[in-house]
Amino acid sequence: MAQKIAYQGEPGANSNIACMQMFPQLDSVPCASFEDAFELVSSGEAELAMIPIENSIAGRVADIHILLPQSHLQIVGEFFLPIHFDLLGIPGSTIDAATEVHSHIHALGQCRRLIREAGLRPVIAGDTAGSAREVREWNDPTKLSLAPPLAAEIYGLEVLASRVEDDPSNTTRFVVLAREKELPTREELPGPAVTSFVFRVRNVPSALFKALGGFATNGVNMTRLESYMVGDEFAATMFMVDVEGHPEDQPLRLALEELDFFTTEVRILGVYPAADFRTAQTVNA
């Protein structure tokens, strides 16, 4: 039986494309929600899940910073997908005859130039690929979809314009999740690595400054730091962090030891290979 990788969205969504590009040998399984994708992995019905965590334009993906630490799944990889949108319509449709364009709110926001120039009315849909499916079902030439290129192939739509996103550098970072296991040792992960973790600072003055000081003094590069409130306690803040390196590397080991002095909780979410995209960006910087 083929192994499976779960993703949130409908067939043809960017998450589906990420699954196919990183794991072409696995069966991609669409899920209605992130929670459903997490549950497929937790229950053993799928080996992995492909979850978007941040976008270079839209920022972090809503709810993931809360759902991920609660899922008890482990990050085992990352993938960066350049985001491209095509303008799709039913066979025979034209841009001039169209009046509406349907897509996810982020896709509509990332293709404002085309929407404005074509004089289309943007209509929010729950999913980019889902909007393509709906346009096919409506069979109405006045309704178009902004969706990834794969959606045109899946739903039998015509591409009226390609790569219509305003910013060609638009990129989404995904994390690959699996059931919890022992973190890989440095020997098992010899190349560039990323360590992701969450922590909660003590409720004392300058706690965050002191907690982060160890990373600076030990020369650890922090590539992501995000805060979020815990429940309804406005005084309780969690931080989600990505750093370069493996916990067995001396600089990161010392930084994490220092972090313990100023926090009430530290939990490693995963230690995994740095994606080629990340290392290429570092070289070109």
XYZ file of C-alpha atoms in Angstrom:
285
model
C 0.000 0.000 0.000
C 1.329 3.431 -0.969
C 2.283 5.761 1.846
C 0.283 8.972 2.223
C 0.918 12.640 2.897
C -1.962 14.827 4.064
C -2.529 18.484 3.226
C -5.219 21.095 3.826
C -7.135 22.179 0.750
C -8.633 20.752 -2.398
C -6.769 18.945 -5.185
C -4.754 21.470 -7.157
C -3.987 23.724 -4.175
C -0.456 24.963 -3.519
C -0.152 22.493 -0.647
C -0.958 19.699 -3.106
C 1.784 20.981 -5.426
C 4.261 21.086 -2.527
C 3.452 17.452 -1.680
C 3.925 16.330 -5.283
C 7.213 18.180 -5.687
C 8.825 17.084 -2.414
C 7.309 13.599 -2.164
C 6.297 12.435 -5.655
C 6.303 8.828 -4.460
C 3.558 9.442 -1.840
C -0.202 9.625 -2.325
C -1.396 13.173 -1.532
C -4.572 13.230 0.573
C -6.691 16.429 0.671
C -8.218 17.475 4.007
C -10.883 20.058 4.806
C -8.921 21.600 7.682
C -5.469 21.679 9.249
C -6.870 19.758 12.201
C -8.004 16.979 9.861
C -4.535 16.785 8.311
C -2.920 16.591 11.761
C -5.372 13.871 12.799
C -4.575 11.691 9.776
C -0.934 11.659 10.846
C -1.689 11.216 14.554
C -3.958 8.246 13.811
C -1.464 6.606 11.485
C -3.673 6.933 8.392
C -0.987 9.114 6.807
C 2.752 9.090 7.395
C 3.284 12.815 6.866
C 1.489 16.159 6.587
C 2.511 19.174 4.486
C 1.511 22.343 6.339
C 2.097 25.967 5.245
C 3.563 27.983 8.078
C 4.491 31.362 6.583
C 4.351 33.345 3.362
C 6.847 35.965 2.246
C 4.036 38.469 1.583
C 1.114 37.502 3.835
C 3.203 36.532 6.875
C 2.379 33.629 9.141
C -0.479 31.284 8.341
C -3.321 31.824 10.807
C -3.738 29.324 13.667
C -0.690 27.204 12.828
C 1.352 28.743 15.667
C -1.310 27.460 18.079
C -2.229 24.172 16.395
C 1.323 22.956 15.820
C 2.531 22.935 19.451
C -0.742 21.291 20.513
C -0.627 18.588 17.847
C 2.208 16.561 19.421
C 3.555 16.015 15.918
C 7.176 16.630 15.017
C 8.658 18.768 12.258
C 10.877 16.532 10.129
C 11.422 18.733 7.084
C 10.710 22.007 5.319
C 9.882 23.017 1.758
C 9.788 26.398 0.035
C 7.322 26.760 -2.852
C 7.335 29.767 -5.204
C 3.689 30.817 -5.494
C 2.200 31.334 -8.943
C -1.410 32.047 -9.876
C -3.124 31.622 -13.223
C -6.399 33.226 -14.288
C -8.714 30.360 -15.201
C -12.097 30.135 -16.921
C -14.323 27.533 -18.521
C -13.507 26.636 -22.137
C -14.463 29.494 -24.436
C -14.461 32.183 -21.754
C -12.525 35.462 -22.121
C -11.242 38.084 -19.743
C -13.220 40.823 -21.505
C -16.522 39.005 -21.000
C -15.861 38.140 -17.347
C -17.204 40.155 -14.422
C -16.034 38.226 -11.319
C -12.887 36.499 -10.140
C -13.041 33.992 -7.270
C -10.215 32.823 -5.008
C -8.822 32.690 -1.484
C -8.485 36.120 0.131
C -4.666 35.937 0.054
C -4.609 35.089 -3.649
C -6.933 37.980 -4.427
C -4.686 40.301 -2.420
C -1.586 39.060 -4.224
C -3.063 39.628 -7.716
C -4.537 43.119 -7.284
C -2.934 44.538 -10.414
C -4.599 42.072 -12.774
C -7.959 42.357 -11.007
C -7.897 46.130 -11.278
C -6.737 46.233 -14.895
C -9.340 43.656 -15.978
C -12.124 45.407 -14.082
C -13.119 42.232 -12.256
C -15.033 42.061 -8.977
C -13.088 39.951 -6.462
C -15.124 37.312 -4.616
C -13.584 35.503 -1.640
C -13.588 31.702 -1.717
C -12.388 29.278 0.926
C -9.614 27.846 -1.199
C -7.784 28.676 -4.426
C -8.257 25.249 -5.985
C -11.795 25.127 -4.603
C -12.609 28.296 -6.517
C -11.424 26.598 -9.719
C -13.673 23.627 -9.026
C -16.638 25.958 -8.434
C -16.014 27.874 -11.675
C -16.028 24.554 -13.529
C -19.286 23.532 -11.817
C -21.005 26.868 -12.453
C -20.063 26.688 -16.144
C -20.510 30.454 -16.357
C -18.094 32.396 -18.647
C -18.502 35.551 -16.546
C -16.901 33.874 -13.501
C -13.144 33.266 -13.383
C -10.763 31.757 -10.832
C -7.313 32.658 -9.568
C -5.658 29.343 -8.789
C -2.362 27.451 -9.043
C -1.515 26.031 -12.480
C -2.309 22.455 -11.404
C -5.966 23.399 -10.848
C -6.491 24.108 -14.556
C -5.349 20.595 -15.400
C -7.440 18.926 -12.703
C -10.699 20.783 -13.374
C -10.474 21.162 -17.130
C -10.247 24.953 -17.232
C -8.552 27.216 -19.752
C -5.618 29.389 -18.732
C -6.519 32.952 -19.724
C -3.380 34.491 -18.191
C -0.344 32.906 -16.531
C 1.668 33.954 -13.475
C -0.477 36.969 -12.695
C 0.806 37.472 -9.133
C 1.982 41.010 -8.376
C 5.264 39.885 -6.794
C 7.172 37.103 -8.590
C 9.236 36.457 -5.449
C 6.138 35.346 -3.519
C 7.095 32.162 -1.640
C 5.410 29.964 0.958
C 7.348 27.935 3.488
C 5.878 24.570 4.442
C 6.842 22.241 7.266
C 6.584 18.464 7.019
C 5.070 16.804 10.077
C 5.331 13.219 11.320
C 4.456 11.362 14.497
C 6.807 12.080 17.384
C 10.026 10.096 17.608
C 13.562 10.587 18.907
C 15.145 13.722 17.497
C 17.856 12.953 14.935
C 21.403 13.069 16.264
C 24.065 15.246 14.671
C 25.558 12.082 13.196
C 22.213 11.265 11.571
C 21.838 14.855 10.338
C 25.342 15.923 9.249
C 24.428 18.845 6.953
C 22.870 22.279 7.551
C 20.040 21.916 10.081
C 17.158 23.932 11.471
C 15.826 23.632 15.020
C 12.281 24.809 15.774
C 10.992 25.302 19.306
C 8.534 27.222 21.449
C 9.198 28.852 24.800
C 7.441 30.889 27.460
C 9.375 33.574 29.309
C 9.202 34.154 33.044
C 7.051 37.095 34.093
C 9.968 39.330 35.091
C 11.361 42.577 33.606
C 13.556 42.165 30.494
C 12.869 38.425 30.414
C 12.672 38.236 26.615
C 15.841 40.300 26.181
C 17.692 38.030 28.578
C 16.226 34.851 27.038
C 17.431 35.822 23.565
C 20.830 37.065 24.709
C 22.371 33.609 24.645
C 21.692 33.217 20.946
C 23.464 36.492 20.174
C 26.493 35.859 22.393
C 26.917 32.328 21.000
C 26.544 33.399 17.369
C 23.359 31.428 16.650
C 21.370 32.771 13.697
C 17.677 33.119 14.534
C 15.628 33.084 11.326
C 12.150 33.330 12.841
C 10.687 34.714 16.073
C 6.944 35.087 16.543
C 4.871 35.739 19.643
C 1.310 34.747 20.423
C -0.955 34.909 23.433
C -1.758 31.785 25.428
C -5.519 31.323 25.736
C -7.178 34.413 27.209
C -4.251 35.278 29.481
C -2.921 38.556 28.131
C 0.087 38.296 30.436
C 1.138 34.850 29.148
C 3.092 34.929 25.901
C 4.595 32.052 23.934
C 7.287 32.474 21.312
C 7.862 30.257 18.281
C 11.434 30.228 17.022
C 13.532 28.801 14.182
C 17.295 28.831 14.495
C 20.070 27.512 12.310
C 21.961 24.602 13.769
C 21.521 21.351 15.684
C 21.058 21.201 19.493
C 24.258 19.159 19.694
C 26.264 21.990 18.087
C 28.083 23.791 20.905
C 26.785 27.312 20.091
C 23.146 26.207 20.049
C 23.613 23.886 23.030
C 24.949 26.767 25.115
C 22.213 29.139 23.916
C 19.485 26.657 24.876
C 21.074 26.115 28.280
C 20.997 29.878 28.868
C 17.411 30.054 27.631
C 16.349 27.675 30.417
C 17.280 30.250 33.080
C 14.721 32.788 31.819
C 11.810 30.585 30.723
C 9.113 28.467 32.313
C 8.756 26.159 29.317
C 10.870 25.183 26.314
C 9.720 22.544 23.842
C 11.568 21.505 20.703
C 9.161 21.001 17.798
C 11.698 19.499 15.429
C 15.276 19.250 14.219
C 15.479 18.766 10.467
C 17.562 19.397 7.329
C 17.628 22.957 6.049
C 15.945 23.162 2.643
C 18.115 23.847 -0.388
C 16.113 27.061 -0.923
C 17.216 28.342 2.497
C 20.883 27.545 1.958
C 20.782 29.097 -1.536
C 19.295 32.303 -0.108
C 22.082 32.418 2.477
C 24.769 32.047 -0.210
C 23.176 34.781 -2.371
C 22.629 37.223 0.498
